[in-house]
mmCIF file of C-alpha atoms in Angstrom:
data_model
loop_
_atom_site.group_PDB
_atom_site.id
_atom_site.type_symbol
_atom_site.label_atom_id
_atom_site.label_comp_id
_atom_site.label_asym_id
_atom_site.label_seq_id
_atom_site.Cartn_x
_atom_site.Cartn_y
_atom_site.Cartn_z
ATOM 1 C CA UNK A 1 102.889 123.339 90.519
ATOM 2 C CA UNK A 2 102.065 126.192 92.811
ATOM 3 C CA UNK A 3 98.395 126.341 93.296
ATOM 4 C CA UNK A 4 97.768 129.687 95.270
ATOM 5 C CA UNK A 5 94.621 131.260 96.722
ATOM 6 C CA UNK A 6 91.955 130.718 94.458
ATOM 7 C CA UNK A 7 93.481 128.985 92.194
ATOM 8 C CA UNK A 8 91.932 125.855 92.496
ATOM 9 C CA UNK A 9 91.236 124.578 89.044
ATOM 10 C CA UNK A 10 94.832 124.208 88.945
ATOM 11 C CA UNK A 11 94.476 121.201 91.706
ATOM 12 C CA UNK A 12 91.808 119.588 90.245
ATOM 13 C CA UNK A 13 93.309 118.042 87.531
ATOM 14 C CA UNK A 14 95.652 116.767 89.804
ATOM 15 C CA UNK A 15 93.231 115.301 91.740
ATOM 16 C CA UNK A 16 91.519 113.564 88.975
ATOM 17 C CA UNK A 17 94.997 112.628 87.744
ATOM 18 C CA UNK A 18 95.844 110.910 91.098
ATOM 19 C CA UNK A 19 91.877 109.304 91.175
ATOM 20 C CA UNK A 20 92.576 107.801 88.073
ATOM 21 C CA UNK A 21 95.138 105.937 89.655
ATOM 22 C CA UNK A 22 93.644 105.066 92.567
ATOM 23 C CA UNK A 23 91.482 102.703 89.896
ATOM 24 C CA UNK A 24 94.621 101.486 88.362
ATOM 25 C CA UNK A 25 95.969 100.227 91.583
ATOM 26 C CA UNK A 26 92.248 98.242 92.356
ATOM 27 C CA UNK A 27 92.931 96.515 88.903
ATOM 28 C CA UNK A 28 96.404 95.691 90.318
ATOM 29 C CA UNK A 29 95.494 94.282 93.621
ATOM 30 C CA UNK A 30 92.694 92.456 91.973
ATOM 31 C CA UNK A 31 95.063 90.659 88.981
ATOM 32 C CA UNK A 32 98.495 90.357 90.616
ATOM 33 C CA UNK A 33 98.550 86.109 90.885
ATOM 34 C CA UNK A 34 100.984 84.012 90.359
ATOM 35 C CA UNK A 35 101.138 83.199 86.540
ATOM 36 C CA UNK A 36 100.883 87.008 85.323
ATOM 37 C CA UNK A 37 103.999 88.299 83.844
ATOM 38 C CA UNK A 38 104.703 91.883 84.452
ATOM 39 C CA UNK A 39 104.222 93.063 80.883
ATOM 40 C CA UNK A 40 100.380 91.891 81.156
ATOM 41 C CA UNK A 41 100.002 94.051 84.389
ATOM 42 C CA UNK A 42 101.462 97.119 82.565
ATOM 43 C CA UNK A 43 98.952 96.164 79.279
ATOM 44 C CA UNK A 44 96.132 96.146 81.548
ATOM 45 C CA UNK A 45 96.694 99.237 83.031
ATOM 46 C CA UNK A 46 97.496 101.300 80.218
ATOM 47 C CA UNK A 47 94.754 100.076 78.408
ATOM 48 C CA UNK A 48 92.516 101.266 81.639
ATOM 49 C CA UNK A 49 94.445 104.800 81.953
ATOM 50 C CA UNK A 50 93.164 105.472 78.332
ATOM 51 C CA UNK A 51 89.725 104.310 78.976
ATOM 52 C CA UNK A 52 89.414 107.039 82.375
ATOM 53 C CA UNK A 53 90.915 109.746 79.924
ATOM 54 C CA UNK A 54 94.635 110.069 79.772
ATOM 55 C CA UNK A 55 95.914 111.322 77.306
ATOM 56 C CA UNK A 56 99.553 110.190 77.362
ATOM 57 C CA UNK A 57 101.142 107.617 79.115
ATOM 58 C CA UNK A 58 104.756 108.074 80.204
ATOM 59 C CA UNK A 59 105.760 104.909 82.070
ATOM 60 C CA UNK A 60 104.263 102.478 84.174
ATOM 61 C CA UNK A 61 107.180 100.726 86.444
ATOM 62 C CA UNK A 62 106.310 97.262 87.065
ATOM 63 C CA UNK A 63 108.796 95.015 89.356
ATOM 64 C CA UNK A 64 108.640 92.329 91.134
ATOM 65 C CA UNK A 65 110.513 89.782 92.740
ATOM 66 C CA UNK A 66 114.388 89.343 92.661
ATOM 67 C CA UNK A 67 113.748 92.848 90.502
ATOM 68 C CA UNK A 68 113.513 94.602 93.217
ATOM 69 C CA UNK A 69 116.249 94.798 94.608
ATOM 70 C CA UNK A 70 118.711 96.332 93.382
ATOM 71 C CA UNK A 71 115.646 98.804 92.013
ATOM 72 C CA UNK A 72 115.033 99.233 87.907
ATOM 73 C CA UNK A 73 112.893 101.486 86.427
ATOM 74 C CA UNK A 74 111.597 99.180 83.981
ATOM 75 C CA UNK A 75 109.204 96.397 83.424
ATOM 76 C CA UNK A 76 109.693 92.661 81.571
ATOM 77 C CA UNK A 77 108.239 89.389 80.739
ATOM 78 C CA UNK A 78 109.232 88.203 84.558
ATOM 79 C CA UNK A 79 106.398 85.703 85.001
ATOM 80 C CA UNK A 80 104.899 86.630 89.127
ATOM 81 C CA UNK A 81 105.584 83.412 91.418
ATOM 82 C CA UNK A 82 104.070 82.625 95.096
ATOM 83 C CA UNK A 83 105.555 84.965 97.530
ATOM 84 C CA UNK A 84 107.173 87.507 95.415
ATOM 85 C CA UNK A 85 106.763 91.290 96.405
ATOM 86 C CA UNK A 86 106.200 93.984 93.872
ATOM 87 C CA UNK A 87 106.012 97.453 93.363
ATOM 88 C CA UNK A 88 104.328 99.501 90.193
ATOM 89 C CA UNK A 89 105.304 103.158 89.814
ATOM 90 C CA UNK A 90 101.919 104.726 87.682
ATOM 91 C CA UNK A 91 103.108 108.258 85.705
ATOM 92 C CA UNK A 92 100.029 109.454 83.660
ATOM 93 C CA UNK A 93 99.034 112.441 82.251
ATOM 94 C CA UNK A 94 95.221 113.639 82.579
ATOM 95 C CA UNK A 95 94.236 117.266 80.950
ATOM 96 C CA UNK A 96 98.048 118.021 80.827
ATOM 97 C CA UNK A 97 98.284 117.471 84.941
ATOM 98 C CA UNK A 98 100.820 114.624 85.853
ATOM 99 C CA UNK A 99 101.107 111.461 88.552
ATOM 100 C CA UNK A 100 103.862 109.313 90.339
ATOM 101 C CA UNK A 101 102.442 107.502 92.308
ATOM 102 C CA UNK A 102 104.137 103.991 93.337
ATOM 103 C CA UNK A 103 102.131 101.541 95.609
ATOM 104 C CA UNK A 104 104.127 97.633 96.819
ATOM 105 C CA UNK A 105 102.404 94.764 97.068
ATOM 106 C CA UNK A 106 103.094 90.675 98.144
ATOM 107 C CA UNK A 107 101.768 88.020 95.873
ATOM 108 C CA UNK A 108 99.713 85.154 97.766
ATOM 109 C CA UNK A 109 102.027 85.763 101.005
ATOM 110 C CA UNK A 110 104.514 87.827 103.018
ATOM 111 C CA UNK A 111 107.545 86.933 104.575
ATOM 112 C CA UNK A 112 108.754 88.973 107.906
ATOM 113 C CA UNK A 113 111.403 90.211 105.927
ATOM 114 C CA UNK A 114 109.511 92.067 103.209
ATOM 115 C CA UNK A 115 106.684 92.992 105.968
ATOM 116 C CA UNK A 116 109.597 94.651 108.088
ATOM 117 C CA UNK A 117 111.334 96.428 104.909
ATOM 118 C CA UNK A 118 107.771 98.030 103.739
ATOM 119 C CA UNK A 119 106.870 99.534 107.413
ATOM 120 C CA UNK A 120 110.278 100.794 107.279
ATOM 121 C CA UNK A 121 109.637 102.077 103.853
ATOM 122 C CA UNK A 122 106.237 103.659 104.987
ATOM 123 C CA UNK A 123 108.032 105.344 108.371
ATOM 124 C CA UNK A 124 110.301 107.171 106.210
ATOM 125 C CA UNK A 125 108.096 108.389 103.813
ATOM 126 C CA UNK A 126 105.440 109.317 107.037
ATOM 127 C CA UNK A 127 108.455 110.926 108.795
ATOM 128 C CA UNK A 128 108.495 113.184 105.526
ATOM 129 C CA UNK A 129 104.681 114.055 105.131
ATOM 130 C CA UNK A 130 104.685 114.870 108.818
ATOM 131 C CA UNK A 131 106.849 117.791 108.339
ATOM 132 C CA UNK A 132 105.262 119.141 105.209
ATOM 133 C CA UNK A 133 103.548 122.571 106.135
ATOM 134 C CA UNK A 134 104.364 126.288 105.110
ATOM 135 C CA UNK A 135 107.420 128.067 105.911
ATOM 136 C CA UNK A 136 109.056 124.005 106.224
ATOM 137 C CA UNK A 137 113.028 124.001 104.167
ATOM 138 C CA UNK A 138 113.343 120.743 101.824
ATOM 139 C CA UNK A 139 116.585 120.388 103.693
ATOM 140 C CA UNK A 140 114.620 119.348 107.236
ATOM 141 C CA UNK A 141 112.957 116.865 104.557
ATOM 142 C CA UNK A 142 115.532 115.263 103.138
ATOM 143 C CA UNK A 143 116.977 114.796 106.620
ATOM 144 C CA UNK A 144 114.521 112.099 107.993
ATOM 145 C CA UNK A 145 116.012 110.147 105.200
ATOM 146 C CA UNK A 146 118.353 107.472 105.589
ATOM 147 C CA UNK A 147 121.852 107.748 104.469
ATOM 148 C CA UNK A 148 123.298 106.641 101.178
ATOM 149 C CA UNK A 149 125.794 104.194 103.787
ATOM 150 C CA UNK A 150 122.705 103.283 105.707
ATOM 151 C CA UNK A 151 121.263 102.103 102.191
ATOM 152 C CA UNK A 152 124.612 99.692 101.240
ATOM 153 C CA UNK A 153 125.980 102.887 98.483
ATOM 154 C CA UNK A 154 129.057 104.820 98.670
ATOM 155 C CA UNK A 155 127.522 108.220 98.395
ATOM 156 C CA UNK A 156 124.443 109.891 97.946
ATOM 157 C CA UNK A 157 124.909 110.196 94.295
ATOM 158 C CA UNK A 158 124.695 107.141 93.879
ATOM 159 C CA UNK A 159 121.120 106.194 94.939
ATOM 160 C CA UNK A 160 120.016 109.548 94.025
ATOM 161 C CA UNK A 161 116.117 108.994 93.514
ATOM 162 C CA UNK A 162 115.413 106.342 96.018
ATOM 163 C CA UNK A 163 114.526 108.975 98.605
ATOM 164 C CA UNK A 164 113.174 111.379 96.847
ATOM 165 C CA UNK A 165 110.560 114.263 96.625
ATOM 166 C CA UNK A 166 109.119 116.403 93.448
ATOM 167 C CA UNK A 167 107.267 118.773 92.388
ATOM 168 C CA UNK A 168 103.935 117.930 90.300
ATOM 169 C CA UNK A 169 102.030 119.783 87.535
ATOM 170 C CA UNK A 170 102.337 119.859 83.958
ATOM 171 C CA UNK A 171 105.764 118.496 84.436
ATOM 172 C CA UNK A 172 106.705 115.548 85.933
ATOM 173 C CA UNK A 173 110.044 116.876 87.725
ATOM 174 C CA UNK A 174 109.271 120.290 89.054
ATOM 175 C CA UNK A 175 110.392 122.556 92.336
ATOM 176 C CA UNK A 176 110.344 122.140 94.908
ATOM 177 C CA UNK A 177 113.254 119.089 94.495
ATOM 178 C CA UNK A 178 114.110 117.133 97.924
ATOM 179 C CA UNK A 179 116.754 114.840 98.173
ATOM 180 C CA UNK A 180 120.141 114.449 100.448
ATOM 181 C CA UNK A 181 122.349 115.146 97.334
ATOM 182 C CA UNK A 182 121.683 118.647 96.939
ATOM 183 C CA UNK A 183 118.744 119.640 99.534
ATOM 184 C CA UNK A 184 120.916 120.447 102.547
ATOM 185 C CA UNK A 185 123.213 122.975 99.989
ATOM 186 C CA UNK A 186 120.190 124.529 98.154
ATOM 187 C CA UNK A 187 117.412 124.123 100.683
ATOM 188 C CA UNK A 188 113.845 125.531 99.300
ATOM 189 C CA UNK A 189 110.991 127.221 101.555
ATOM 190 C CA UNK A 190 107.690 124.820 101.507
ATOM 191 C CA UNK A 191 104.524 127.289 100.491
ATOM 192 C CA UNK A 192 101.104 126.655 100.605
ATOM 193 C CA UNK A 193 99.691 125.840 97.469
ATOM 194 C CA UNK A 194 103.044 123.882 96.098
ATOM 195 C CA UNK A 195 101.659 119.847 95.148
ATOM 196 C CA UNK A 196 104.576 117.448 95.156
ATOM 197 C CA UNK A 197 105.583 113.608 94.919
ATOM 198 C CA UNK A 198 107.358 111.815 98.160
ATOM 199 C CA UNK A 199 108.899 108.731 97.856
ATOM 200 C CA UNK A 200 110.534 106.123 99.490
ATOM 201 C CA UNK A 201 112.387 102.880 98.776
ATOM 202 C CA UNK A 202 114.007 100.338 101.621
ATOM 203 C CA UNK A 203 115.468 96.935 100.580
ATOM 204 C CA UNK A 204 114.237 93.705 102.490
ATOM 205 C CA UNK A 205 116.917 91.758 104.117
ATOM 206 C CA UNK A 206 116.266 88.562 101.918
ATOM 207 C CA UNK A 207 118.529 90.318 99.709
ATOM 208 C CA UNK A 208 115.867 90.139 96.859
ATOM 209 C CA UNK A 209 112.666 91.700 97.991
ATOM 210 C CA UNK A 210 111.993 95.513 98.593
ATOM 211 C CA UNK A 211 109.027 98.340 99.522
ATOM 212 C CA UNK A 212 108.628 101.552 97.350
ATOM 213 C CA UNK A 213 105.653 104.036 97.834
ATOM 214 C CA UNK A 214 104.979 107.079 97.081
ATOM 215 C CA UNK A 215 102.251 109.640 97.760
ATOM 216 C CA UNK A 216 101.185 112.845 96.262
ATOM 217 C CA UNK A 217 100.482 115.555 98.481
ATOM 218 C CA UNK A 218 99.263 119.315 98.568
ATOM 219 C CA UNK A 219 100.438 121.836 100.835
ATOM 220 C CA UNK A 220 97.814 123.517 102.483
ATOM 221 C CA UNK A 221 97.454 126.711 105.379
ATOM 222 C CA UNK A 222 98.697 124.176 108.649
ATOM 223 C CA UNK A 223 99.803 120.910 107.015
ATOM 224 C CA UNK A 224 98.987 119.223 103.751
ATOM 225 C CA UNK A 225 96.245 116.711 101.981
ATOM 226 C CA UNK A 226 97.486 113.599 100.507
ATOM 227 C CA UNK A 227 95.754 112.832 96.911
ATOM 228 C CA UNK A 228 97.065 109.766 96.439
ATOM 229 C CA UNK A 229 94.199 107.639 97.774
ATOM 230 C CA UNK A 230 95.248 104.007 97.149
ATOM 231 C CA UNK A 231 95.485 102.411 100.515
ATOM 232 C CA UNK A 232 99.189 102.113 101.670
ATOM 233 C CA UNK A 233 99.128 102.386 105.341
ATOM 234 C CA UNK A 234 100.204 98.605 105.423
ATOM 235 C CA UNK A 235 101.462 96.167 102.911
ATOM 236 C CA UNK A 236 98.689 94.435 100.771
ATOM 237 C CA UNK A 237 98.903 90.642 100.473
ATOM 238 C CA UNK A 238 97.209 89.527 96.576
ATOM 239 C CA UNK A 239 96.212 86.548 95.075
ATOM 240 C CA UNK A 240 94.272 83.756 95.882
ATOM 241 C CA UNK A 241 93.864 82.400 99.574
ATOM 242 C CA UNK A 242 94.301 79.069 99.470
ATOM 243 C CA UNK A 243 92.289 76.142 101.726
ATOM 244 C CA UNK A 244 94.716 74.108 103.248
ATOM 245 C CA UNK A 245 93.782 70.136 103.516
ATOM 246 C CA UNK A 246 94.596 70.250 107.254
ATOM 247 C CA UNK A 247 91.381 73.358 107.888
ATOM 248 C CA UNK A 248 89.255 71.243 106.269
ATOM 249 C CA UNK A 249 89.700 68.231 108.324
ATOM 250 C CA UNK A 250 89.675 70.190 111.337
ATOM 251 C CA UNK A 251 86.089 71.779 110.446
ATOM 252 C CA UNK A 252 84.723 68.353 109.615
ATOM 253 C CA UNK A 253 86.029 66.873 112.656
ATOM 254 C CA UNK A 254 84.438 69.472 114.538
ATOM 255 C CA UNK A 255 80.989 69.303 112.948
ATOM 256 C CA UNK A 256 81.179 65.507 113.504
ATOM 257 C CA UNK A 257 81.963 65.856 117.074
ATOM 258 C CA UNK A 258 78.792 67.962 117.389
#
């Protein structure tokens, strides 16, 4: 969408698109245990999306664990275990205004592995936002990017999507497009007003884990606002924290010795 001068009811919707999601992703943090399967996060959520006013639901991504890598689109039945990372892409529509909006999490820990893969994941995809402004060519965009060689494929083709930016509105898959494939041959002038999706994917190097986030963003007179809200900054650890045996000895020995 292209939301010029004054045309702010056309953001709006956006906004309360991207807000409802923000709640989603609460739910998310607050039931991703070990012992939920990822159908049962995807139930929960549509059933919430409905409740805050969507009117259609067009997929919820849901994947975790050895899922992740290499990267469906898709949910199952996988049951979450200990450790496991995950990532949830949410694509709603709220008064006819779209979301994509993926957020990663780790379920009751984090290995270094998936911690380095997800700050990689969030410098690409800061990298991008940094250069969003007016008068800015998709093409300097997609170039922050890694390389489909850098990612383990043959050509760009080939992981088309996994670095990736789109336009927003009542479509899910509008201009301005931004990806290596076809960016640096048919590059597009950023405007102000223009809202559009940036994502980013980077496999762990446990061979099984992976990061993917995404965030929303409008373009405004010297920069751009993000809408997606969901914190994302760092990767989010969920679950329970458990009491090991060994803390609790310690703290009784210590309130003996006082």
């Amino acid at each position: 969408v292209l939301a010029h001068a004054g045309s702010q009811p056309l953001v709006d919707p956006l906004v309360d698109a991207a807000a409802i999601v923000d709640g989603v992703y609460e739910r998310i943090y607050e039931r991703l245990r070990p012992g939920v399967r990822e159908h049962e996060i995807v139930a929960d959520a549509m059933r919430y999306l409905f409740e805050q006013g969507s009117e259609q639901v067009e997929a919820i991504n849901a994947v975790s664990g050895d899922r992740c890598n290499p990267h469906p689109h898709v949910f199952s039945d996988r049951l979450i275990r200990p450790g496991d990372q995950a990532f949830f892409d949410i694509i709603h529509s709220f008064m006819g205004y779209r979301t994509c909006y993926y957020r990663t999490f780790c379920v009751g820990s984090a290995s270094s592995s998936q911690v380095d893969a997800y700050k990689q994941c969030r410098q690409w995809l800061d990298d991008a936002i940094e250069l969003v402004r007016p008068g800015m060519t998709t093409d300097r965009i997609a170039e922050v990017w890694p390389t489909a060689e850098e990612l383990g494929f043959t050509d760009e083709a080939s992981c088309f999507g996994l670095q990736f930016g789109h336009g927003l509105g009542v479509g899910l898959y509008e201009s301005p497009m931004i990806s290596r494939l076809h960016s640096f041959h048919d590059p597009v002038e950023i405007e102000e007003g223009m809202v559009f999706a940036l994502e980013t994917y980077c496999p762990a190097s446990d061979g099984r884990s992976a990061a993917r986030i995404e965030e929303e963003v409008l373009v405004t007179a010297d920069g751009c606002e993000v809408l997606t809200k969901f914190p994302a900054d760092e990767l989010l650890v969920c679950g329970r924290t458990y009491v090991r045996g060994a803390d609790i000895a310690e703290l009784e020995a210590a309130a003996a010795a006082r």
